[in-house]
PDB file of C-alpha atoms and ligand atoms in Angstrom:
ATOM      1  CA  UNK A   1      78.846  91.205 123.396  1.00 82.00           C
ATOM      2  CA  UNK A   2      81.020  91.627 119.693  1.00 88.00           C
ATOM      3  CA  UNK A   3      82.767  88.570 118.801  1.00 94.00           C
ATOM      4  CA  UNK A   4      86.314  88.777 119.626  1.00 94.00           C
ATOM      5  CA  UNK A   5      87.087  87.313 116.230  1.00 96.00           C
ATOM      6  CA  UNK A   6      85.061  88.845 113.609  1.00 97.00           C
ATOM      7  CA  UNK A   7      83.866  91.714 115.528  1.00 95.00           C
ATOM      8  CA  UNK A   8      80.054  90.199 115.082  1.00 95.00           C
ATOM      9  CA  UNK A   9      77.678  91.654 117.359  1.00 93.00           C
ATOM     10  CA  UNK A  10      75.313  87.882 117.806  1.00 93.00           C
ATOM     11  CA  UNK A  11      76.768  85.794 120.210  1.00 93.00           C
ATOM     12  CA  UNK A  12      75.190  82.832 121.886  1.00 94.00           C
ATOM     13  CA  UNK A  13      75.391  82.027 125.309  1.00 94.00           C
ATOM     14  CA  UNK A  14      75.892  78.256 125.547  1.00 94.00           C
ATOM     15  CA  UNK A  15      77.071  77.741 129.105  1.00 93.00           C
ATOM     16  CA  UNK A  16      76.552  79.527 132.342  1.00 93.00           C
ATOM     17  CA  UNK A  17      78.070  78.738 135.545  1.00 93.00           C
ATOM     18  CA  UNK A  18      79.315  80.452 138.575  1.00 90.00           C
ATOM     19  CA  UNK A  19      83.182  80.232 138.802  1.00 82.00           C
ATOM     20  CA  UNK A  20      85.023  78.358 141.477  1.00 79.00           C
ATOM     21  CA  UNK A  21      86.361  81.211 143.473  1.00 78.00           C
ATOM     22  CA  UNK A  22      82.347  82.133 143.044  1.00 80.00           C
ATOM     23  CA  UNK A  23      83.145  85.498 142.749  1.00 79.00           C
ATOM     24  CA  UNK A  24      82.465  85.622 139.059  1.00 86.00           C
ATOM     25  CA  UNK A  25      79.771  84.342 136.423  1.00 92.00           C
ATOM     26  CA  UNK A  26      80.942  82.285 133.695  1.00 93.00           C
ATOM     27  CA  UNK A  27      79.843  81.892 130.227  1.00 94.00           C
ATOM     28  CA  UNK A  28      80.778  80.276 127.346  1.00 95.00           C
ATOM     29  CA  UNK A  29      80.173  82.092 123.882  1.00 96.00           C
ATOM     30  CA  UNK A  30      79.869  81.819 120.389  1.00 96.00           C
ATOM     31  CA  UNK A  31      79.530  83.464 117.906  1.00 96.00           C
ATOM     32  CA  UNK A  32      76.776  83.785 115.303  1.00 94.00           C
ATOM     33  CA  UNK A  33      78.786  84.495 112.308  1.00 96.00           C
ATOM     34  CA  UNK A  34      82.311  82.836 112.421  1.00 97.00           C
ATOM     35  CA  UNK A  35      81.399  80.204 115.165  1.00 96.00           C
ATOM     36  CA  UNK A  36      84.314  80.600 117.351  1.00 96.00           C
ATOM     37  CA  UNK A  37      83.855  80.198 120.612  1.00 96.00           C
ATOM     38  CA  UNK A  38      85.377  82.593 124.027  1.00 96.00           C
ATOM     39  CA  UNK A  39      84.152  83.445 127.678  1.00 94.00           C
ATOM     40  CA  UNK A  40      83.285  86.052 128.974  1.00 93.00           C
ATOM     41  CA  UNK A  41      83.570  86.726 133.020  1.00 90.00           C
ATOM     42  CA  UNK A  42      80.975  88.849 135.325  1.00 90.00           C
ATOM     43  CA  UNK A  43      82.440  90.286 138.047  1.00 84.00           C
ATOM     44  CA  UNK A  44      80.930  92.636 140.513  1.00 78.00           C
ATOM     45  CA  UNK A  45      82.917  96.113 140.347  1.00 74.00           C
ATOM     46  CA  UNK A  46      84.043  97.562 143.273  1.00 76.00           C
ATOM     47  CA  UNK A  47      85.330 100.676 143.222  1.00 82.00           C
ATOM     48  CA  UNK A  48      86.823 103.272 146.501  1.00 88.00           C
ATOM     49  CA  UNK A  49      84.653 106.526 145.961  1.00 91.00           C
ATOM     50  CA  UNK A  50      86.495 109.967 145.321  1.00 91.00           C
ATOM     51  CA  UNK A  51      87.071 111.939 148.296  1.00 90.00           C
ATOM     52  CA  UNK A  52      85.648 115.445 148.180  1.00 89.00           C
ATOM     53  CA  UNK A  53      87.437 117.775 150.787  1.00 83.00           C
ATOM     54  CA  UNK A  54      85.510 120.585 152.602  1.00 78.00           C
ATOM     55  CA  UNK A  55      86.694 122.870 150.029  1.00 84.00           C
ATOM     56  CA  UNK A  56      85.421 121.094 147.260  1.00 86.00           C
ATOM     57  CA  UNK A  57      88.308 119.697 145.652  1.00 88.00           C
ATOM     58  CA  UNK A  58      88.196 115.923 144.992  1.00 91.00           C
ATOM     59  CA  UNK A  59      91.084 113.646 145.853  1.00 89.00           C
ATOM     60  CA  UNK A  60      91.993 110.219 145.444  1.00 90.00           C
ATOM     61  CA  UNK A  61      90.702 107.590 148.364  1.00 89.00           C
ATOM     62  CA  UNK A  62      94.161 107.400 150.466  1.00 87.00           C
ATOM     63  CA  UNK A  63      94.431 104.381 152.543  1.00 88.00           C
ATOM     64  CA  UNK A  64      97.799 105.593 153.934  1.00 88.00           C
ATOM     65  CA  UNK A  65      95.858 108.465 154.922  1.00 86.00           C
ATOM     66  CA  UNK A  66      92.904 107.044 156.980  1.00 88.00           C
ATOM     67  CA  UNK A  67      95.740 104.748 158.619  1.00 90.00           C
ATOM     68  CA  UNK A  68      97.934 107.720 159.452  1.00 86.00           C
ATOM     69  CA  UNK A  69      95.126 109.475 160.736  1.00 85.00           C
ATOM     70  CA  UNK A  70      94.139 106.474 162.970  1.00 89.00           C
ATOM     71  CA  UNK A  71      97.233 105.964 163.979  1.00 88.00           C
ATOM     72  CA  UNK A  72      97.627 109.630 165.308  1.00 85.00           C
ATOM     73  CA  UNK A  73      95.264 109.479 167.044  1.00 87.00           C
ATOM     74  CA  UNK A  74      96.042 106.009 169.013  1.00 90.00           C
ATOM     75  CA  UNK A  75      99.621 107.244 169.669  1.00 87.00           C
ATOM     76  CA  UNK A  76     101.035 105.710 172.583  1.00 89.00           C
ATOM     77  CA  UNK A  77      97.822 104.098 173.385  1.00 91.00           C
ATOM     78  CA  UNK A  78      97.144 100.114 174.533  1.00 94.00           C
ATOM     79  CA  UNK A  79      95.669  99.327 170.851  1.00 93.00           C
ATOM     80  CA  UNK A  80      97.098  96.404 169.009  1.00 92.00           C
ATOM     81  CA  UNK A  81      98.083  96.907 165.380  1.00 91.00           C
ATOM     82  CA  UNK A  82      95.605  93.847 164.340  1.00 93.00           C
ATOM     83  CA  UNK A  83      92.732  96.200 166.095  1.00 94.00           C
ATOM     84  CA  UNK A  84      93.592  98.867 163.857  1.00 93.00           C
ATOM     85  CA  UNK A  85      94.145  96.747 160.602  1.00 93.00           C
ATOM     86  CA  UNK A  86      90.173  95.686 161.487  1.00 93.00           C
ATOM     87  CA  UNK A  87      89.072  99.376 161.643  1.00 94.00           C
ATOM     88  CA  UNK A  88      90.607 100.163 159.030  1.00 93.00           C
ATOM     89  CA  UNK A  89      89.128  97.329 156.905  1.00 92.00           C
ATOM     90  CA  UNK A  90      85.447  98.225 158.466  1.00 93.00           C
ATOM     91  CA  UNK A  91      86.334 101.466 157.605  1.00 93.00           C
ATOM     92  CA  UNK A  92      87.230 100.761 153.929  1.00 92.00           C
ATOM     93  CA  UNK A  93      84.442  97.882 153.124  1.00 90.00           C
ATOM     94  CA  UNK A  94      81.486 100.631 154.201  1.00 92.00           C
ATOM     95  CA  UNK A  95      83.240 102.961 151.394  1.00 91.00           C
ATOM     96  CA  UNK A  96      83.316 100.589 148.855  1.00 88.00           C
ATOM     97  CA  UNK A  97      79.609  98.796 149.673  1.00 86.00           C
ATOM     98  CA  UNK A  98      78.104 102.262 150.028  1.00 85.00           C
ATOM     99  CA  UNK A  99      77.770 102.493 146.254  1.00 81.00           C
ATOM    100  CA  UNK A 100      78.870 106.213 146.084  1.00 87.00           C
ATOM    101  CA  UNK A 101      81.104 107.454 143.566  1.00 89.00           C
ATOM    102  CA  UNK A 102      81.973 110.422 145.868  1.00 92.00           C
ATOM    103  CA  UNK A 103      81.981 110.500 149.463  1.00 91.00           C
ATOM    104  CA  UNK A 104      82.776 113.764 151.871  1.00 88.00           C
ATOM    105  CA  UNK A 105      85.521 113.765 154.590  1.00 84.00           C
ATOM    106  CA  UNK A 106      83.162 114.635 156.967  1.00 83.00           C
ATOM    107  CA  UNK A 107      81.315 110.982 156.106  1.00 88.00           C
ATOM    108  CA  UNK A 108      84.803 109.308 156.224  1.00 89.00           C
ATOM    109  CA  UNK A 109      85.556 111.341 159.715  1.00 87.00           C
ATOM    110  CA  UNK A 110      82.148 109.536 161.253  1.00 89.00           C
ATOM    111  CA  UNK A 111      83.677 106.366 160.115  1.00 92.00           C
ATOM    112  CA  UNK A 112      86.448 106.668 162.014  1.00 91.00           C
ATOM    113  CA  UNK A 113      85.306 107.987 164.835  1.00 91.00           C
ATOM    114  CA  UNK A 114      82.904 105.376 165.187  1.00 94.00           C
ATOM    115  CA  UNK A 115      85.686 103.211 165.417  1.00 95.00           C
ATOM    116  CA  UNK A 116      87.969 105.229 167.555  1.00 94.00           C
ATOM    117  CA  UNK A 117      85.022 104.604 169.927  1.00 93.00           C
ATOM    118  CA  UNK A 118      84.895 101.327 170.303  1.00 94.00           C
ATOM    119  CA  UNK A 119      88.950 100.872 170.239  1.00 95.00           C
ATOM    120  CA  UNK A 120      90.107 103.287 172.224  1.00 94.00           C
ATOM    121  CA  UNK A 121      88.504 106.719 174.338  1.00 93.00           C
ATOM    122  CA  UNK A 122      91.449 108.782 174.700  1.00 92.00           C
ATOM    123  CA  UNK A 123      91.929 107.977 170.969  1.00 91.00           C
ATOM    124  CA  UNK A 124      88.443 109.276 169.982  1.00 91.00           C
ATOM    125  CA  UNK A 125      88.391 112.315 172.197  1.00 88.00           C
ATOM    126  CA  UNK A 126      91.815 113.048 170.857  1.00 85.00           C
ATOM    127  CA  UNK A 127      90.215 112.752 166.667  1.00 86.00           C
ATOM    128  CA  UNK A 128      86.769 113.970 167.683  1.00 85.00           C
ATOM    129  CA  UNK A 129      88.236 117.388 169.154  1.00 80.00           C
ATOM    130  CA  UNK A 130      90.634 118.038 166.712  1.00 76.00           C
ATOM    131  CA  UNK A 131      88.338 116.595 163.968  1.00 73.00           C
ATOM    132  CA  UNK A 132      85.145 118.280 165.120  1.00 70.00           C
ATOM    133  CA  UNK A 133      87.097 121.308 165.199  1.00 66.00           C
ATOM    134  CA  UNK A 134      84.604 121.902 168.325  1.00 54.00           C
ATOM    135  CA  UNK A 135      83.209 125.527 168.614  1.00 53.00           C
ATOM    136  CA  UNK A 136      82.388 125.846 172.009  1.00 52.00           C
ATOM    137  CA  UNK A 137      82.818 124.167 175.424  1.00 52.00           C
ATOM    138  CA  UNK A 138      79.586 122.666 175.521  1.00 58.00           C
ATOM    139  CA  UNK A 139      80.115 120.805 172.423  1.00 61.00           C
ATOM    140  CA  UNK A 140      83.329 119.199 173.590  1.00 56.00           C
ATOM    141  CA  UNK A 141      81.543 118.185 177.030  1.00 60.00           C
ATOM    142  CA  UNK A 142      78.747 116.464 174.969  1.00 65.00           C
ATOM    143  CA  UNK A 143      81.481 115.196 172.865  1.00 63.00           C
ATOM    144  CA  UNK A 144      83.272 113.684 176.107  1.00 58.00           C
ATOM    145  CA  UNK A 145      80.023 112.596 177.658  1.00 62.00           C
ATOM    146  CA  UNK A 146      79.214 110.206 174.522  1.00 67.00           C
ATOM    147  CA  UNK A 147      82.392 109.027 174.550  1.00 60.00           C
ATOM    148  CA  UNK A 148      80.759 107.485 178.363  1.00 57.00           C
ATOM    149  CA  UNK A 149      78.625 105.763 176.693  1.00 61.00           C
ATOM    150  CA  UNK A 150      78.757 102.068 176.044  1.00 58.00           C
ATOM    151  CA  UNK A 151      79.775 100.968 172.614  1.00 53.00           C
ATOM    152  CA  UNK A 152      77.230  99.403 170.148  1.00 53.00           C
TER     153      UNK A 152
HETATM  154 ZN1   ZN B 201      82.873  85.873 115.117  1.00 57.16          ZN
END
């Protein structure tokens, strides 16, 4: 780490210590040449991956986006908004904890259905078939017949 100061590249670490919010690593610094002293702060980086469409073209992560899609889907059903703030939130920590700087829609769509399941059936039938894009009868049944299933 240069020296803020002097531009040095030695500094010593004199101090390390986790900070209170202990979401960050502390240290104090100085440096080797001019002896001033600065911190520096270590934070773990989060970061939403980029979102690749099925044709290939990337795309900004849009939370307004996953929440319009959810809340499509639960139109008019018996979910409460706080249920769907939680989803969404699920939804949004497994993007940014799954260390990927690019994830598909198709990963993001298994996300939410997974979630659609456990809020709401009607909801997830109504996503999974328009989502799945489903190619023949059969696959719709089998879609309806997991739905039967009880939640993990
Ligand atoms: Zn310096």
């Amino acid at each position: 780490m240069k020296c803020p100061f002097c531009q040095h590249e030695e500094t010593q670490v004199l101090d390390t210590r986790v900070s209170e919010e202990g979401d960050a690593i502390r240290r104090r610094r100085r440096c080797g040449k001019c002896d001033k002293r600065f911190t520096t702060y270590e934070r773990i980086e989060l970061v939403m991956p980029y979102v690749v469409k099925k044709n290939g073209s990337r795309t900004e992560y849009s939370s307004a986006k996953l929440r319009g899609s959810l809340e499509l889907a639960l139109r008019k059903r018996p979910v409460a908004a706080p249920a769907v703030d939680k989803a969404i939130a699920s939804i949004e920590e497994k993007l940014l904890t799954s260390g990927q700087r690019e994830v598909d829609t198709g990963y993001i769509g298994e996300l939410v259905m997974q979630e659609l399941q456990r809020l709401d059936n009607v909801a997830y039938i109504r996503f999974a078939s328009v989502y799945k894009n489903f190619e023949d009868l059969a696959e719709f049944q089998n879609a309806i017949a997991e739905v039967g299933k009880p939640a993990r």
